[in-house]
PDB file of C-alpha atoms in Angstrom:
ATOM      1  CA  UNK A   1     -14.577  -6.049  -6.631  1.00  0.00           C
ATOM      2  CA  UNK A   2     -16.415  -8.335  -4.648  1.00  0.00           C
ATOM      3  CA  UNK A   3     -14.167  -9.734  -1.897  1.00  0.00           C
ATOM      4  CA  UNK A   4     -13.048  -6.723   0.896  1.00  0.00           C
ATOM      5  CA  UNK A   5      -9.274  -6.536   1.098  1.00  0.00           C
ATOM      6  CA  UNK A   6      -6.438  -6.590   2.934  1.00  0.00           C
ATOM      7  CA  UNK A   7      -3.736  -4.084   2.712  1.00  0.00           C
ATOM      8  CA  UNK A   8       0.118  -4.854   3.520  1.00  0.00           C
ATOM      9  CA  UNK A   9       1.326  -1.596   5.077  1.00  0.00           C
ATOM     10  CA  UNK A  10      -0.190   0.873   7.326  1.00  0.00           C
ATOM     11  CA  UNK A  11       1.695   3.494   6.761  1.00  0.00           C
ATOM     12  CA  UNK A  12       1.681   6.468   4.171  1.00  0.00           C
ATOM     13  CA  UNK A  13       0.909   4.018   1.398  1.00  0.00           C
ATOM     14  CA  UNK A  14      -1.541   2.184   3.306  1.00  0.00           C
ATOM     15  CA  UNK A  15      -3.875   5.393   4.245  1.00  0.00           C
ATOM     16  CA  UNK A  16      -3.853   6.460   0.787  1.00  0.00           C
ATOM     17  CA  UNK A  17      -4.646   3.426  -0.575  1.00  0.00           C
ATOM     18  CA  UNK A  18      -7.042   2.668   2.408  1.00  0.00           C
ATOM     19  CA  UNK A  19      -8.419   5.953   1.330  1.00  0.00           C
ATOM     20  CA  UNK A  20      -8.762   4.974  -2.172  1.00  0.00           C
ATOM     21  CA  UNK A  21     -10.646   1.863  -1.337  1.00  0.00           C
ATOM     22  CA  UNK A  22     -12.847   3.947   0.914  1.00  0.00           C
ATOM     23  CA  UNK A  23     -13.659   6.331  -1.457  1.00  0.00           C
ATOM     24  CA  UNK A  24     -14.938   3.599  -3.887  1.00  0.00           C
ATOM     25  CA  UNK A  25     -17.341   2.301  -0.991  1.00  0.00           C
ATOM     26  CA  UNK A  26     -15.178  -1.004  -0.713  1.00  0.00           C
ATOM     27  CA  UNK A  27     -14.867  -2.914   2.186  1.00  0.00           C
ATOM     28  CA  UNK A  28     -10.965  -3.153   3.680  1.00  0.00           C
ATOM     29  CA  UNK A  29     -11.167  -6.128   6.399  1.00  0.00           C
ATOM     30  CA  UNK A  30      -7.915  -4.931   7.669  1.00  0.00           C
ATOM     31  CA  UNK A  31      -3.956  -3.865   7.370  1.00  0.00           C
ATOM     32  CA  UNK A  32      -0.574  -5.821   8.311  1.00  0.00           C
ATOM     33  CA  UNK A  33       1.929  -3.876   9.273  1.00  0.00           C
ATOM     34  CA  UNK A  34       6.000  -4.784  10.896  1.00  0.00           C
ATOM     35  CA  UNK A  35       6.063  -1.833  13.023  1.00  0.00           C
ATOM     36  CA  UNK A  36       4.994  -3.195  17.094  1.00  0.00           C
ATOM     37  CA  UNK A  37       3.362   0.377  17.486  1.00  0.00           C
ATOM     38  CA  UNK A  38       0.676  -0.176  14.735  1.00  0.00           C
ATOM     39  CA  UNK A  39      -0.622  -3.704  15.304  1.00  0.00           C
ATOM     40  CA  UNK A  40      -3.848  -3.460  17.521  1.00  0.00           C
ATOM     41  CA  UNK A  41      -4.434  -0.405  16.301  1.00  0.00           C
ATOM     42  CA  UNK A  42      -7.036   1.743  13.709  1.00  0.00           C
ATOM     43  CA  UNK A  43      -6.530   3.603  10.769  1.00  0.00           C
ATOM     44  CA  UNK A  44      -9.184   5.270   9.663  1.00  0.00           C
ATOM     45  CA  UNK A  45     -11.657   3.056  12.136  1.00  0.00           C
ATOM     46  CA  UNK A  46     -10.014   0.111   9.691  1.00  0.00           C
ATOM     47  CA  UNK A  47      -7.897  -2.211  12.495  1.00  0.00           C
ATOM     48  CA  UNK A  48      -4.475  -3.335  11.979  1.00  0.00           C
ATOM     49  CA  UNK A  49      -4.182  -6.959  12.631  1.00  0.00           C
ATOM     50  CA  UNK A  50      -0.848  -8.064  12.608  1.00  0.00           C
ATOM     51  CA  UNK A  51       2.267  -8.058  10.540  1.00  0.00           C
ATOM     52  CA  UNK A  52       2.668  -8.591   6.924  1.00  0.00           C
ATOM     53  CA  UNK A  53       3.562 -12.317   7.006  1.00  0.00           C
ATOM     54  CA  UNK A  54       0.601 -13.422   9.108  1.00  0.00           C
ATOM     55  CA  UNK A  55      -0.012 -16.673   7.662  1.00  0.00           C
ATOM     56  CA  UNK A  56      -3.515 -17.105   9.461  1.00  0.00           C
ATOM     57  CA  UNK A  57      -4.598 -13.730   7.999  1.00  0.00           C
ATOM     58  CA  UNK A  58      -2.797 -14.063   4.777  1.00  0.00           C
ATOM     59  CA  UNK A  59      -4.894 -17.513   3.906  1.00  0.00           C
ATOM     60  CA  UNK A  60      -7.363 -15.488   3.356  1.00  0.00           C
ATOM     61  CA  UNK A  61      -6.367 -14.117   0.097  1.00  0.00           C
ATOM     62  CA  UNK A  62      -7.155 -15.593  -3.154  1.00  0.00           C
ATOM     63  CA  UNK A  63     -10.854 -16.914  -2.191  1.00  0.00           C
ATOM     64  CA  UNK A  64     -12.153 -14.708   0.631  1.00  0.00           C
ATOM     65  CA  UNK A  65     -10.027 -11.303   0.075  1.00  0.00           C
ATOM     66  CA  UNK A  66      -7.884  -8.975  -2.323  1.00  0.00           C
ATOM     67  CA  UNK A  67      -5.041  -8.026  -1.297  1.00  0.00           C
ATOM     68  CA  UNK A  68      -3.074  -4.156  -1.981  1.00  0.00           C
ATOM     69  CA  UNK A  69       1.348  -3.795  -1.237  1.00  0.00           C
ATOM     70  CA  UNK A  70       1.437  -0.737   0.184  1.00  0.00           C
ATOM     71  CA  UNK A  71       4.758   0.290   1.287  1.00  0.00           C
ATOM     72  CA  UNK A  72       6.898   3.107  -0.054  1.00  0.00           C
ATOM     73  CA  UNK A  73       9.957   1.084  -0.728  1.00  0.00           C
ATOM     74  CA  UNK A  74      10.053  -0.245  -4.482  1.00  0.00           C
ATOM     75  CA  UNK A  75      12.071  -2.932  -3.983  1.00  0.00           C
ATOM     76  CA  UNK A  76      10.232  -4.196  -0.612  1.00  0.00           C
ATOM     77  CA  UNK A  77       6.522  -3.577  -2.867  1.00  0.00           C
ATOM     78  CA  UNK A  78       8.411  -6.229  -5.291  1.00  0.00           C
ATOM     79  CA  UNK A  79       9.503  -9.013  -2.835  1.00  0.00           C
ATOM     80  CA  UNK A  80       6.038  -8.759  -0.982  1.00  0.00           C
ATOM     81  CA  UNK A  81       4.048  -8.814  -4.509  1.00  0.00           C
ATOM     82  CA  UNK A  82       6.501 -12.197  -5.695  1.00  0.00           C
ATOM     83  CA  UNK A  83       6.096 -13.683  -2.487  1.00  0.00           C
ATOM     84  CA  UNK A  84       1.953 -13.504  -2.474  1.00  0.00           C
ATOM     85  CA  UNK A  85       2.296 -14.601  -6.434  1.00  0.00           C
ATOM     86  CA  UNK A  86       4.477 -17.460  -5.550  1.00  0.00           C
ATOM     87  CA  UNK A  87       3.240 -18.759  -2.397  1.00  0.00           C
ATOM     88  CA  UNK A  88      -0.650 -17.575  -2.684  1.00  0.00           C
ATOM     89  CA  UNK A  89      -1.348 -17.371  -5.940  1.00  0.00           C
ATOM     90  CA  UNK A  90      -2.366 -13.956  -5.127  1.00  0.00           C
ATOM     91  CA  UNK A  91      -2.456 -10.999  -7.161  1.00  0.00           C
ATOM     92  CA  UNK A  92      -2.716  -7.158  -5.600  1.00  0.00           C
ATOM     93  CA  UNK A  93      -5.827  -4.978  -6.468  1.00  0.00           C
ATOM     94  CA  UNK A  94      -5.619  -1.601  -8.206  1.00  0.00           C
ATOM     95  CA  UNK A  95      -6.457   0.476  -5.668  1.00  0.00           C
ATOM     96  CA  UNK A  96      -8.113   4.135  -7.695  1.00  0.00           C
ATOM     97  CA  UNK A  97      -9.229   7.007  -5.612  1.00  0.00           C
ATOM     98  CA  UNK A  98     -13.106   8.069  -7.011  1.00  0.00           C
ATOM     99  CA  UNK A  99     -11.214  11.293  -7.719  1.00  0.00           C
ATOM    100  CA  UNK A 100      -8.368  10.062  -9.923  1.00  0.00           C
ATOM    101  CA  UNK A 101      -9.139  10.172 -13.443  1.00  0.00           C
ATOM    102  CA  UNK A 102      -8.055   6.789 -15.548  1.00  0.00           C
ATOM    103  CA  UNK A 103      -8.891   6.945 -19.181  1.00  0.00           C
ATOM    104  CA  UNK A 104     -10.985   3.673 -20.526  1.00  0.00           C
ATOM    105  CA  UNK A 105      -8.153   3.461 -23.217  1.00  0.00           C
ATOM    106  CA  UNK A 106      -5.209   2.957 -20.593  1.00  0.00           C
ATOM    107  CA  UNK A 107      -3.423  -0.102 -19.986  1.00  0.00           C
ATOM    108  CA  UNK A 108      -3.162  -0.744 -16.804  1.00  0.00           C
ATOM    109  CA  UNK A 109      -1.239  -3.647 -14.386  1.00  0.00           C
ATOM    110  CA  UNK A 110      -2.060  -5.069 -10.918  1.00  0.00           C
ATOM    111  CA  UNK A 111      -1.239  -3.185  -7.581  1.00  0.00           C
ATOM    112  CA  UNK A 112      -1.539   0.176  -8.478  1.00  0.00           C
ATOM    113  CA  UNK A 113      -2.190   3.242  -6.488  1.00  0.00           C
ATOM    114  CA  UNK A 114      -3.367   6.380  -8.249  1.00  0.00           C
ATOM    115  CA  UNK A 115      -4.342   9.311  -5.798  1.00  0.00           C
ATOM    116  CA  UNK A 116      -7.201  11.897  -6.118  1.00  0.00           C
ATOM    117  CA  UNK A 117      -6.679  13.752  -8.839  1.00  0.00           C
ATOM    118  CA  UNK A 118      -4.235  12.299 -10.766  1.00  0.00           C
ATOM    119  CA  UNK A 119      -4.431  11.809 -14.487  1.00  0.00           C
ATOM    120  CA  UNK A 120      -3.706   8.719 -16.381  1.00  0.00           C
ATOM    121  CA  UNK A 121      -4.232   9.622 -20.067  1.00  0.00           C
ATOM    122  CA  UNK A 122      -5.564   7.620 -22.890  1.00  0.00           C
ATOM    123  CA  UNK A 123      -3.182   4.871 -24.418  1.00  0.00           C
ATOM    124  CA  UNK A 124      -0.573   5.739 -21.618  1.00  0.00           C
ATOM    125  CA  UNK A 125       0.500   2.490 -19.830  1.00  0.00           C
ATOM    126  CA  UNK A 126       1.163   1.980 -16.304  1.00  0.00           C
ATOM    127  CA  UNK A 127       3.287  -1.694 -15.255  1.00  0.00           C
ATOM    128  CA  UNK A 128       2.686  -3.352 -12.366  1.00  0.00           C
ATOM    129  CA  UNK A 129       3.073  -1.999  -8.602  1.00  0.00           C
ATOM    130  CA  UNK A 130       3.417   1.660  -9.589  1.00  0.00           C
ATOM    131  CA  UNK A 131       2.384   5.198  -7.180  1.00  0.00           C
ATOM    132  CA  UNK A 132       0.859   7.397  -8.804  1.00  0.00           C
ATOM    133  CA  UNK A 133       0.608  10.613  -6.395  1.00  0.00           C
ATOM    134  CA  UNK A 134      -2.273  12.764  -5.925  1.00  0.00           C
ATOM    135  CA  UNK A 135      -2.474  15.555  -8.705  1.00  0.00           C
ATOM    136  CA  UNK A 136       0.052  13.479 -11.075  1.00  0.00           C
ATOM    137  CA  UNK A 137      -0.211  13.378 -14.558  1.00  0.00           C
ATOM    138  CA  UNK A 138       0.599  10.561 -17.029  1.00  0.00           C
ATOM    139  CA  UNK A 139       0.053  11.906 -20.648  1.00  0.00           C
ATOM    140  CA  UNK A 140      -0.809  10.175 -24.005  1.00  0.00           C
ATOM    141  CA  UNK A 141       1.190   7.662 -24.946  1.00  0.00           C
ATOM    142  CA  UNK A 142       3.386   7.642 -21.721  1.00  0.00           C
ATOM    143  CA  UNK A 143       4.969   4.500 -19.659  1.00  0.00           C
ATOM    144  CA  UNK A 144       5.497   3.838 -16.359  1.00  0.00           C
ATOM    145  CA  UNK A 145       7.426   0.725 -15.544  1.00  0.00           C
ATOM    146  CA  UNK A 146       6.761  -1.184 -12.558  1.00  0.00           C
ATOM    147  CA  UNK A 147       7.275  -0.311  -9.327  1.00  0.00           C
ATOM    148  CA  UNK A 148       8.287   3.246 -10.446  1.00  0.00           C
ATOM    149  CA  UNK A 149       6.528   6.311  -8.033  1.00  0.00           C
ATOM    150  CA  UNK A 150       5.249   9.400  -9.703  1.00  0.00           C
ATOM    151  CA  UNK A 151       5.316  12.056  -6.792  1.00  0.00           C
ATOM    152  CA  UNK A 152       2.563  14.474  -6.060  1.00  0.00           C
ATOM    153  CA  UNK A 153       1.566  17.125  -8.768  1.00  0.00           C
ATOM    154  CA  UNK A 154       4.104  15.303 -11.226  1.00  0.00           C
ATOM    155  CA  UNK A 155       3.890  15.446 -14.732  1.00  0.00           C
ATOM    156  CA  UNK A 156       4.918  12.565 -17.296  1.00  0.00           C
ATOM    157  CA  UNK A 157       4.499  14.316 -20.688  1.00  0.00           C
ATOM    158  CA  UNK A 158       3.210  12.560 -24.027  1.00  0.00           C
ATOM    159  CA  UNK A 159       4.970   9.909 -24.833  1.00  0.00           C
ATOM    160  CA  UNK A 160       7.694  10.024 -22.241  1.00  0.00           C
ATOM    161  CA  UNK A 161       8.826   6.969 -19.648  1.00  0.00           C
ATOM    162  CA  UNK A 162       9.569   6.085 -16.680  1.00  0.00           C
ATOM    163  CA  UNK A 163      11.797   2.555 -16.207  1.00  0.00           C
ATOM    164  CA  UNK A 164      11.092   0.459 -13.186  1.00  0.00           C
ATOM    165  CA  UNK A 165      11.916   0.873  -9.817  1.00  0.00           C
ATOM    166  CA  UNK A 166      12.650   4.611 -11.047  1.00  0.00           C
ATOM    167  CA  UNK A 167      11.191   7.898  -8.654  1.00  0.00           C
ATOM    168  CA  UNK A 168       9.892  11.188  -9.967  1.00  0.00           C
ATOM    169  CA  UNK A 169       9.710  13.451  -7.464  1.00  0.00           C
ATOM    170  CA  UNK A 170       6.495  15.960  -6.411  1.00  0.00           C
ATOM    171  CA  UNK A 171       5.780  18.784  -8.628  1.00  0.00           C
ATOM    172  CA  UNK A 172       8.776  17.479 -11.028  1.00  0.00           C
ATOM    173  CA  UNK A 173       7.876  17.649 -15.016  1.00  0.00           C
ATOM    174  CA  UNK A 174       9.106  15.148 -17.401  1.00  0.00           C
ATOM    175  CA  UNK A 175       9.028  16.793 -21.157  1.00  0.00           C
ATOM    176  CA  UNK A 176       7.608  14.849 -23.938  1.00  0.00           C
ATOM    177  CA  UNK A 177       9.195  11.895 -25.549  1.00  0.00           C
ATOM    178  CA  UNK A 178      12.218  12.200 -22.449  1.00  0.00           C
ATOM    179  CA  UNK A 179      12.953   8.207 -20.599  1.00  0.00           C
ATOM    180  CA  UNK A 180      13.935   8.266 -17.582  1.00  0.00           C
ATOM    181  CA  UNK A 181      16.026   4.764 -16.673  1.00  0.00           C
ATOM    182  CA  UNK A 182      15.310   1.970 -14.204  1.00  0.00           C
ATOM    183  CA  UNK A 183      16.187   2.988 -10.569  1.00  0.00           C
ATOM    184  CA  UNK A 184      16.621   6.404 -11.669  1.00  0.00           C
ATOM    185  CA  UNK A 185      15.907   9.216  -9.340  1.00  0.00           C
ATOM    186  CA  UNK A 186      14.549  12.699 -10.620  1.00  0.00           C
ATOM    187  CA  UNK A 187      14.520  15.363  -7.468  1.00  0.00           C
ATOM    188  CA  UNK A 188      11.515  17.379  -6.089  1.00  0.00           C
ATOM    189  CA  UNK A 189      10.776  20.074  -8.949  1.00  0.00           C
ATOM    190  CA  UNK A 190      12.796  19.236 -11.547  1.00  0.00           C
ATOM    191  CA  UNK A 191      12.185  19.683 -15.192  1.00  0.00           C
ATOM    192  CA  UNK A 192      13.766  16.822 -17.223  1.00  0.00           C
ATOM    193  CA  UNK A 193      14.522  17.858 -21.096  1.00  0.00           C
ATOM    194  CA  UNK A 194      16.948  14.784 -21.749  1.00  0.00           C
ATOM    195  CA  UNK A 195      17.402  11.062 -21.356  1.00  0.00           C
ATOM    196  CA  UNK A 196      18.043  10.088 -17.597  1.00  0.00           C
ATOM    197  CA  UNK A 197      20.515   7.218 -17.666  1.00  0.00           C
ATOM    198  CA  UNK A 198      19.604   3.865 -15.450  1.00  0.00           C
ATOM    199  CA  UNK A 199      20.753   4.358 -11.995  1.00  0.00           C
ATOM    200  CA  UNK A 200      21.525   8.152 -12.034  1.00  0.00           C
ATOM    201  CA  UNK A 201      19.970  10.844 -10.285  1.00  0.00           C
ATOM    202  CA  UNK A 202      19.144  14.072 -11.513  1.00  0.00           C
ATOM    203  CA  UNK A 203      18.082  17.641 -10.329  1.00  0.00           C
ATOM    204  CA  UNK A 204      17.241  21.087 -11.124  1.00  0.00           C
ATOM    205  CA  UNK A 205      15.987  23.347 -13.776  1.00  0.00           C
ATOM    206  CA  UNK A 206      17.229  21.929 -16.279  1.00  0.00           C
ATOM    207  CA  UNK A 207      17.687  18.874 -13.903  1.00  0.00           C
ATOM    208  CA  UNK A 208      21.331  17.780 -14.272  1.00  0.00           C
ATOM    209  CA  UNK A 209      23.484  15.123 -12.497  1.00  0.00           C
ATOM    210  CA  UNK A 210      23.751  15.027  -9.103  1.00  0.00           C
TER     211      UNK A 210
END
């Protein structure tokens, strides 16, 4: 990656993907952010110029910078990624700690965060947008669809998925071959041995309706 980037959200997201992009010795020229509090401030000696619909700082994407959605919302990571697509013709950056392990033979989307230490396994596929926590694992074979969040320490087994928009909580464990639905929620912990319907949240060991 050649161009330094800008990253929309300064925030939890935004360090760890500012962290990321650190760790990979590439340049971030600076972070938007809606909250008053943030804007003239640093993160991480990084500034944060302005809000997320700064049209003066968001002409520079496309020719001059890349640009990373980093909020923890799903739904507000999807409006901000169609509205650079549509009215930029800008598409967000992976952003890969040096830590994280990505296999060569992974298929892989645009706007991604995947923390230190997290595993994405060979042939396992991850869609567009996705979080992909610190110490998570994404087996063989496994799917996450976009905009989903994998929490920290959790594990998508072999050939298991995860719809989009859907959240795995930390430390949670998703058995082999198991699909969890679109805007499904699985709580902190669980261990999911059956199908998650779309929508529903789950919890426990076994995790069951909530």
């Amino acid at each position: 990656m050649e161009n330094p980037v800008i990253i929309l959200g300064a925030q939890a997201v935004g360090t760890a993907a500012l962290d990321a992009f650190l760790s990979n010795d590439l340049v971030v020229y600076c972070l938007l952010d809606d909250d008053p509090k943030l804007q003239k401030s640093e993160l991480l000696e990084v500034p944060v110029m302005g809000a997320t619909d700064d049209a003066e700082l968001l002409k520079l994407l496309g020719k001059k910078c890349e640009v990373f959605v980093a909020t923890d919302d799903a739904a507000s990571r999807r409006s901000l990624t169609q509205m650079l697509r549509q009215e930029y013709e800008a598409v967000p950056v992976n952003a890969i700690h040096q830590r994280a392990s990505v296999s060569a033979h992974a298929t892989l989307g645009h706007g991604n965060y995947v923390g230190p230490n997290a595993v994405v396994a060979a042939l396992a596929t991850l869609g567009n947008g996705c979080l992909i926590n610190g110490n998570a694992v994404v087996e063989a074979r496994a799917t996450v669809g976009d905009y989903a969040q994998l929490g920290s320490g959790a594990l998508l087994g072999a050939g298991a998925s995860v719809g989009e928009l859907a959240f795995v909580g930390a430390g949670a464990v998703v058995v082999a071959g198991v699909s969890i639905g679109d805007k499904a929620r699985v709580g902190a912990g669980s261990v999911v041995v059956a199908d998650v319907p779309k929508g529903q949240t789950v919890f426990g060991n076994p995790a069951v309706k909530v």
